[in-house]
Amino acid sequence: MPTAPGGESVTDIRGPVADGPVLVINAGSSSLKYQLVVAESGQSLATGLIERIGLADGSARHTVGGQDHVVEQEIPDHAAAFEVLNEQFAEHGPDLQSAGTVAVGHRVVHGGAQFASTVLIDDDVLATLRRLVPLAPLHNPGNIAGIETALQTFPDLPQVAVFDTAFHQSMPPAAYTYAVPLAWRQTFNIRHYGFHGTSHAYVSRRVADLLDRPLQDVNTVVLHLGNGASACAVEGGRSVDTSMGLSPLGGLVMGTRPGDLDPGLPAHLARVAGMTLPEFDHALNKESGLKALAGDSDFRQVMKRRHAGDDAAALAFDVVVHRLVRHLGALALVLGRLDAIAFTAGIGENSPELRAAVLERAGLLGVALDPAANESPDGETRISTPESVVAAFVVPTNEEWEIAREATRLLANH
Ligand code: AMP
């Protein structure tokens, strides 16, 4: 039976997890994040971040045994980044081979409707991923570059793709269907997909363990609040609705993305401002959200400004909270019965103020906040009172562990 951080048993509805370290890769267009993580225990053996790929001033940090090893050099492309990764492991350990690495697990943002679960990567999978690029033009190309290079770097290791969208493929048609022309839906797979699936899967599983109840019996709304943010209704371990849709732009207010908008907006701006679609796309991906409201995409900075009396930052906070409350209420009704609300990711794990603002407005759902627990949570922490009908938790997410579990589960089933 796999074990969780506290050593207690972990419930899972997708079958057993095998053992062994997995090299988890999260490749973006100009960065490469990695972690060597033991699938069964979640133990992290090494982590690394290679940044500014393609620029003259690249940097790589490899952390093992609490020690950072930093290299600063030009890293022209993903192939060079993987060379640096290999050198870092060779110089500072652990040795990937003698550590018994069993697989490479790649985070892939968009799996479309084609991938409802983790897959072993082969030429067909890569070809499908390339066809899916228009669905996530900012994310999937970097993921694909990482996969292509990793296949050359580690030809003897099985490599799997774990999709941010796959967890949400369990949504029913009523939740994922957009009311748009049939031809759009049939020809271009226009529908609600959802993202952050590995995080929502991990956190909802941990919530069931924290409640000491089987995952199948627990209904949770997970609020993944980082630079990107999404809310997910998880019924018995399966996603039944989520705030992000076709792209990672929808739903909650994010660092530079606006979340929900009126669909009439692009045509309106084209009429009144002559705005082109590429301009609109850029503004929605890079210039909206907290950045548009408060001049900074970083939540910590926005909170500093708010405390200093900045009206724009105060409004930004209120908009973020309002949107969260709205989605939380909607997802609770979708579930029909709510057992828990879980906060995760950079903001969700670290901002007592935001959690309190949301939960104080969620009294209708039967949540009673424990202010002391909320103020200083320590890892996985219950932040609702014992009498609270709906429990509330802070659960630090661990997408790398979830990807490692997915990878070994797939290998065990093959
Ligand atoms: P993530 O994308 O999960 O890394 O989260 C990044 C976001 O978390 C940024 O907006 C940060 O400002 C925010 N964040 C990180 N630490 C804190 C903190 N201590 N208090 C408030 N926000 C934080």
PDB file of N, CA and C and ligand atoms in Angstrom, residues 224-228 255 290 297-301 303 345-348 350-352, ligand 1:
ATOM      1  N   HIS A 224      -6.998  25.410  -6.747  1.00  0.00           N
ATOM      2  CA  HIS A 224      -5.569  25.484  -7.080  1.00  0.00           C
ATOM      3  C   HIS A 224      -5.292  26.935  -7.457  1.00  0.00           C
ATOM      4  N   LEU A 225      -4.633  27.668  -6.551  1.00  0.00           N
ATOM      5  CA  LEU A 225      -4.461  29.114  -6.734  1.00  0.00           C
ATOM      6  C   LEU A 225      -2.979  29.458  -6.778  1.00  0.00           C
ATOM      7  N   GLY A 226      -2.450  29.473  -7.988  1.00  0.00           N
ATOM      8  CA  GLY A 226      -1.057  29.880  -8.178  1.00  0.00           C
ATOM      9  C   GLY A 226      -1.041  31.005  -9.189  1.00  0.00           C
ATOM     10  N   ASN A 227       0.029  31.100  -9.940  1.00  0.00           N
ATOM     11  CA  ASN A 227       0.068  32.081 -11.010  1.00  0.00           C
ATOM     12  C   ASN A 227      -1.048  31.779 -12.015  1.00  0.00           C
ATOM     13  N   GLY A 228      -1.218  30.493 -12.314  1.00  0.00           N
ATOM     14  CA  GLY A 228      -2.437  30.020 -12.991  1.00  0.00           C
ATOM     15  C   GLY A 228      -3.362  29.513 -11.902  1.00  0.00           C
ATOM     16  N   GLY A 255      -2.606  35.495 -12.558  1.00  0.00           N
ATOM     17  CA  GLY A 255      -1.530  36.475 -12.569  1.00  0.00           C
ATOM     18  C   GLY A 255      -1.627  37.423 -13.755  1.00  0.00           C
ATOM     19  N   LEU A 290      -4.230  39.929 -12.466  1.00  0.00           N
ATOM     20  CA  LEU A 290      -3.697  40.834 -11.431  1.00  0.00           C
ATOM     21  C   LEU A 290      -2.856  41.938 -12.045  1.00  0.00           C
ATOM     22  N   SER A 297       1.747  41.023 -11.542  1.00  0.00           N
ATOM     23  CA  SER A 297       1.117  39.702 -11.652  1.00  0.00           C
ATOM     24  C   SER A 297       1.349  38.860 -10.400  1.00  0.00           C
ATOM     25  N   ASP A 298       2.260  39.322  -9.528  1.00  0.00           N
ATOM     26  CA  ASP A 298       2.639  38.540  -8.352  1.00  0.00           C
ATOM     27  C   ASP A 298       1.717  38.877  -7.176  1.00  0.00           C
ATOM     28  N   PHE A 299       1.039  37.869  -6.662  1.00  0.00           N
ATOM     29  CA  PHE A 299       0.035  38.098  -5.623  1.00  0.00           C
ATOM     30  C   PHE A 299       0.641  38.745  -4.374  1.00  0.00           C
ATOM     31  N   ARG A 300       1.863  38.298  -4.025  1.00  0.00           N
ATOM     32  CA  ARG A 300       2.520  38.878  -2.834  1.00  0.00           C
ATOM     33  C   ARG A 300       2.682  40.392  -2.974  1.00  0.00           C
ATOM     34  N   GLN A 301       3.113  40.808  -4.164  1.00  0.00           N
ATOM     35  CA  GLN A 301       3.305  42.249  -4.399  1.00  0.00           C
ATOM     36  C   GLN A 301       1.968  42.988  -4.323  1.00  0.00           C
ATOM     37  N   MET A 303      -0.576  42.146  -2.568  1.00  0.00           N
ATOM     38  CA  MET A 303      -0.983  42.240  -1.162  1.00  0.00           C
ATOM     39  C   MET A 303      -0.190  43.327  -0.432  1.00  0.00           C
ATOM     40  N   ALA A 345      -1.428  25.334  -4.015  1.00  0.00           N
ATOM     41  CA  ALA A 345      -0.533  26.130  -4.891  1.00  0.00           C
ATOM     42  C   ALA A 345      -0.104  27.427  -4.190  1.00  0.00           C
ATOM     43  N   GLY A 346       0.750  28.199  -4.863  1.00  0.00           N
ATOM     44  CA  GLY A 346       1.456  29.322  -4.226  1.00  0.00           C
ATOM     45  C   GLY A 346       0.595  30.232  -3.384  1.00  0.00           C
ATOM     46  N   ILE A 347      -0.536  30.674  -3.921  1.00  0.00           N
ATOM     47  CA  ILE A 347      -1.415  31.578  -3.170  1.00  0.00           C
ATOM     48  C   ILE A 347      -2.271  30.787  -2.174  1.00  0.00           C
ATOM     49  N   GLY A 348      -2.837  29.692  -2.631  1.00  0.00           N
ATOM     50  CA  GLY A 348      -3.714  28.890  -1.782  1.00  0.00           C
ATOM     51  C   GLY A 348      -3.010  28.377  -0.539  1.00  0.00           C
ATOM     52  N   ASN A 350      -0.272  29.798   0.821  1.00  0.00           N
ATOM     53  CA  ASN A 350       0.484  30.812   1.566  1.00  0.00           C
ATOM     54  C   ASN A 350      -0.266  32.074   1.962  1.00  0.00           C
ATOM     55  N   SER A 351      -1.521  32.208   1.567  1.00  0.00           N
ATOM     56  CA  SER A 351      -2.208  33.455   1.909  1.00  0.00           C
ATOM     57  C   SER A 351      -3.403  33.208   2.842  1.00  0.00           C
ATOM     58  N   PRO A 352      -3.167  33.340   4.163  1.00  0.00           N
ATOM     59  CA  PRO A 352      -4.272  33.190   5.116  1.00  0.00           C
ATOM     60  C   PRO A 352      -5.375  34.216   4.840  1.00  0.00           C
TER      61      PRO A 352
HETATM   62  P1  AMP B   1       2.634  29.101  -8.126  1.00  0.00           P
HETATM   63  O1  AMP B   1       2.260  29.375  -9.555  1.00  0.00           O
HETATM   64  O2  AMP B   1       1.891  27.965  -7.508  1.00  0.00           O
HETATM   65  O3  AMP B   1       4.143  29.002  -7.922  1.00  0.00           O
HETATM   66  O4  AMP B   1       2.196  30.399  -7.278  1.00  0.00           O
HETATM   67  C1  AMP B   1       2.736  31.653  -7.551  1.00  0.00           C
HETATM   68  C2  AMP B   1       1.898  32.704  -6.832  1.00  0.00           C
HETATM   69  O5  AMP B   1       1.900  32.439  -5.418  1.00  0.00           O
HETATM   70  C3  AMP B   1       2.441  34.121  -7.006  1.00  0.00           C
HETATM   71  O6  AMP B   1       1.372  35.010  -7.305  1.00  0.00           O
HETATM   72  C4  AMP B   1       3.023  34.432  -5.635  1.00  0.00           C
HETATM   73  O7  AMP B   1       2.996  35.798  -5.341  1.00  0.00           O
HETATM   74  C5  AMP B   1       2.097  33.663  -4.734  1.00  0.00           C
HETATM   75  N1  AMP B   1       2.724  33.441  -3.425  1.00  0.00           N
HETATM   76  C6  AMP B   1       3.837  32.747  -3.139  1.00  0.00           C
HETATM   77  N2  AMP B   1       4.137  32.848  -1.826  1.00  0.00           N
HETATM   78  C7  AMP B   1       3.197  33.637  -1.272  1.00  0.00           C
HETATM   79  C8  AMP B   1       2.958  34.130   0.048  1.00  0.00           C
HETATM   80  N3  AMP B   1       3.755  33.836   1.051  1.00  0.00           N
HETATM   81  N4  AMP B   1       1.852  34.910   0.243  1.00  0.00           N
HETATM   82  C9  AMP B   1       1.038  35.207  -0.775  1.00  0.00           C
HETATM   83  N5  AMP B   1       1.230  34.780  -2.033  1.00  0.00           N
HETATM   84  C10 AMP B   1       2.277  34.005  -2.303  1.00  0.00           C
END
